[in-house]
């Protein structure tokens, strides 16, 4: 088994935060380390994080002054102890089997990183049209423009990385 560290930067997302954390709490793959990094929220976000931290020992809360999302992610990564890293925004959520499926892919393909699709609640979907192993640069270059146009490469929240 491999521990997945899920880093969630939190800033003033009180309205969405319970849904985000619950989606991690209810994952079919349970070997998770959930790091919530409150980035100086002015609403009740830190209180919600602390409530979940009391409920589940897999959850660790870090509180820092507002330094921005990149700083919050980096602090979470520094504190992580997992074999794999995932990033999730605090106004997003994961399907119940997302971690299990991504772990199976990264193991099955012996990959360093897996990129998955995203679904927006507005109904727009950014998703690969195929499952392809980019084990060499030449095959990746063939589809690079497609990946850039779908914004899958620029997002940080649709990937799992080996630490």
CSV table of C-alpha atoms in Angstrom, one decimal:
chain,number,residue,atom,x,y,z
A,1,UNK,CA,0.0,0.0,0.0
A,2,UNK,CA,1.1,3.5,-0.6
A,3,UNK,CA,0.0,6.6,1.3
A,4,UNK,CA,-1.4,9.4,-0.8
A,5,UNK,CA,-0.9,12.9,0.6
A,6,UNK,CA,-3.7,15.2,-0.5
A,7,UNK,CA,-2.8,18.9,-0.1
A,8,UNK,CA,-5.7,21.3,0.1
A,9,UNK,CA,-5.0,25.1,0.3
A,10,UNK,CA,-7.9,26.8,2.0
A,11,UNK,CA,-8.8,30.5,1.7
A,12,UNK,CA,-12.3,31.8,2.5
A,13,UNK,CA,-14.1,28.8,1.1
A,14,UNK,CA,-16.4,28.2,4.0
A,15,UNK,CA,-19.4,27.5,1.7
A,16,UNK,CA,-17.6,24.7,-0.2
A,17,UNK,CA,-15.2,23.3,2.4
A,18,UNK,CA,-17.3,20.6,4.0
A,19,UNK,CA,-18.1,19.1,0.6
A,20,UNK,CA,-14.4,19.1,-0.3
A,21,UNK,CA,-13.2,17.4,2.9
A,22,UNK,CA,-16.1,15.0,2.9
A,23,UNK,CA,-15.1,13.8,-0.5
A,24,UNK,CA,-11.7,13.0,0.9
A,25,UNK,CA,-13.1,11.4,4.1
A,26,UNK,CA,-15.3,9.1,2.0
A,27,UNK,CA,-12.6,7.9,-0.5
A,28,UNK,CA,-12.7,4.2,-1.2
A,29,UNK,CA,-8.9,4.2,-0.8
A,30,UNK,CA,-8.3,5.0,2.9
A,31,UNK,CA,-4.5,5.3,3.2
A,32,UNK,CA,-4.6,9.1,2.8
A,33,UNK,CA,-2.9,11.9,4.6
A,34,UNK,CA,-5.1,15.0,4.2
A,35,UNK,CA,-3.3,18.3,4.8
A,36,UNK,CA,-5.5,21.3,5.0
A,37,UNK,CA,-3.5,24.5,4.8
A,38,UNK,CA,-5.5,27.5,5.9
A,39,UNK,CA,-4.0,30.5,4.2
A,40,UNK,CA,-5.2,33.3,6.5
A,41,UNK,CA,-8.9,32.8,5.9
A,42,UNK,CA,-11.2,35.6,7.2
A,43,UNK,CA,-14.4,33.5,7.2
A,44,UNK,CA,-15.1,30.2,9.2
A,45,UNK,CA,-12.8,28.0,7.0
A,46,UNK,CA,-10.2,27.4,9.8
A,47,UNK,CA,-13.0,26.4,12.2
A,48,UNK,CA,-14.3,23.9,9.7
A,49,UNK,CA,-10.8,22.5,9.1
A,50,UNK,CA,-10.3,22.1,12.9
A,51,UNK,CA,-13.7,20.3,13.2
A,52,UNK,CA,-12.6,17.7,10.6
A,53,UNK,CA,-9.2,17.4,12.2
A,54,UNK,CA,-10.9,16.4,15.4
A,55,UNK,CA,-13.0,13.8,13.6
A,56,UNK,CA,-10.3,12.1,11.5
A,57,UNK,CA,-6.7,11.4,12.5
A,58,UNK,CA,-5.7,11.4,8.8
A,59,UNK,CA,-6.3,15.1,8.7
A,60,UNK,CA,-3.7,17.6,9.6
A,61,UNK,CA,-4.4,21.4,9.7
A,62,UNK,CA,-1.7,24.0,9.1
A,63,UNK,CA,-2.6,27.6,9.7
A,64,UNK,CA,-0.4,30.4,8.1
A,65,UNK,CA,-0.9,34.1,7.3
A,66,UNK,CA,-2.2,34.8,3.8
A,67,UNK,CA,0.8,34.1,1.6
A,68,UNK,CA,-1.1,32.8,-1.5
A,69,UNK,CA,-2.1,29.5,-2.9
A,70,UNK,CA,1.3,28.5,-4.1
A,71,UNK,CA,2.8,29.1,-0.7
A,72,UNK,CA,0.0,27.1,0.9
A,73,UNK,CA,0.6,24.2,-1.5
A,74,UNK,CA,4.3,24.2,-0.9
A,75,UNK,CA,3.9,24.2,2.9
A,76,UNK,CA,1.6,21.2,2.6
A,77,UNK,CA,4.0,19.4,0.4
A,78,UNK,CA,6.9,20.1,2.9
A,79,UNK,CA,4.8,18.6,5.7
A,80,UNK,CA,3.6,15.6,3.7
A,81,UNK,CA,4.9,12.1,4.5
A,82,UNK,CA,3.1,10.2,1.7
A,83,UNK,CA,4.6,8.3,-1.2
A,84,UNK,CA,2.3,10.2,-3.6
A,85,UNK,CA,1.0,13.7,-3.8
A,86,UNK,CA,-2.3,15.1,-5.0
A,87,UNK,CA,-3.4,18.7,-4.9
A,88,UNK,CA,-7.1,19.7,-4.5
A,89,UNK,CA,-8.6,23.1,-4.3
A,90,UNK,CA,-10.9,23.7,-1.4
A,91,UNK,CA,-13.9,24.5,-3.6
A,92,UNK,CA,-13.5,21.2,-5.5
A,93,UNK,CA,-14.2,17.6,-4.6
A,94,UNK,CA,-13.3,14.2,-5.7
A,95,UNK,CA,-15.4,11.2,-6.9
A,96,UNK,CA,-15.5,8.5,-4.2
A,97,UNK,CA,-13.1,6.2,-6.1
A,98,UNK,CA,-10.7,8.8,-7.5
A,99,UNK,CA,-7.7,8.1,-5.3
A,100,UNK,CA,-8.1,4.3,-5.8
A,101,UNK,CA,-8.3,4.6,-9.6
A,102,UNK,CA,-5.4,7.1,-9.8
A,103,UNK,CA,-3.2,4.8,-7.6
A,104,UNK,CA,-4.0,1.8,-9.7
A,105,UNK,CA,-3.0,3.8,-12.9
A,106,UNK,CA,0.2,5.1,-11.5
A,107,UNK,CA,1.2,1.5,-10.3
A,108,UNK,CA,-0.1,-0.2,-13.4
A,109,UNK,CA,1.8,2.1,-15.8
A,110,UNK,CA,4.8,2.5,-13.4
A,111,UNK,CA,4.4,6.2,-14.1
A,112,UNK,CA,5.8,9.2,-12.2
A,113,UNK,CA,2.7,11.2,-12.8
A,114,UNK,CA,-0.9,10.5,-14.0
A,115,UNK,CA,-3.1,13.3,-15.5
A,116,UNK,CA,-6.8,12.8,-15.3
A,117,UNK,CA,-9.8,14.7,-16.7
A,118,UNK,CA,-11.9,17.3,-14.9
A,119,UNK,CA,-15.6,17.9,-14.8
A,120,UNK,CA,-17.0,21.3,-14.2
A,121,UNK,CA,-20.4,21.6,-12.5
A,122,UNK,CA,-21.4,23.9,-15.4
A,123,UNK,CA,-21.3,20.8,-17.5
A,124,UNK,CA,-18.1,21.5,-19.4
A,125,UNK,CA,-15.7,18.5,-19.4
A,126,UNK,CA,-12.0,18.6,-19.9
A,127,UNK,CA,-11.0,15.0,-20.4
A,128,UNK,CA,-8.6,13.0,-22.5
A,129,UNK,CA,-10.3,11.3,-25.5
A,130,UNK,CA,-8.1,8.3,-25.0
A,131,UNK,CA,-5.8,6.5,-22.5
A,132,UNK,CA,-2.3,6.8,-23.8
A,133,UNK,CA,1.1,6.0,-22.3
A,134,UNK,CA,3.5,8.8,-22.8
A,135,UNK,CA,6.6,6.9,-22.0
A,136,UNK,CA,8.7,8.6,-24.7
A,137,UNK,CA,9.0,12.2,-25.8
A,138,UNK,CA,8.0,11.5,-29.5
A,139,UNK,CA,4.6,10.1,-28.6
A,140,UNK,CA,4.0,13.0,-26.2
A,141,UNK,CA,4.8,15.7,-28.8
A,142,UNK,CA,2.2,14.3,-31.1
A,143,UNK,CA,-0.6,15.2,-28.7
A,144,UNK,CA,0.9,18.1,-26.9
A,145,UNK,CA,-1.2,20.8,-28.6
A,146,UNK,CA,-4.4,18.9,-27.7
A,147,UNK,CA,-3.3,18.7,-24.1
A,148,UNK,CA,-2.5,22.4,-23.9
A,149,UNK,CA,-5.8,23.4,-25.5
A,150,UNK,CA,-7.8,21.3,-23.0
A,151,UNK,CA,-6.0,23.0,-20.1
A,152,UNK,CA,-5.3,19.6,-18.6
A,153,UNK,CA,-1.5,20.3,-18.3
A,154,UNK,CA,-1.8,23.7,-16.7
A,155,UNK,CA,-4.1,22.6,-13.8
A,156,UNK,CA,-2.5,21.4,-10.6
A,157,UNK,CA,-5.6,19.6,-9.3
A,158,UNK,CA,-5.9,16.8,-11.8
A,159,UNK,CA,-2.7,14.9,-11.2
A,160,UNK,CA,-1.1,12.4,-8.9
A,161,UNK,CA,2.6,12.5,-8.5
A,162,UNK,CA,5.2,10.2,-7.1
A,163,UNK,CA,7.0,12.1,-4.4
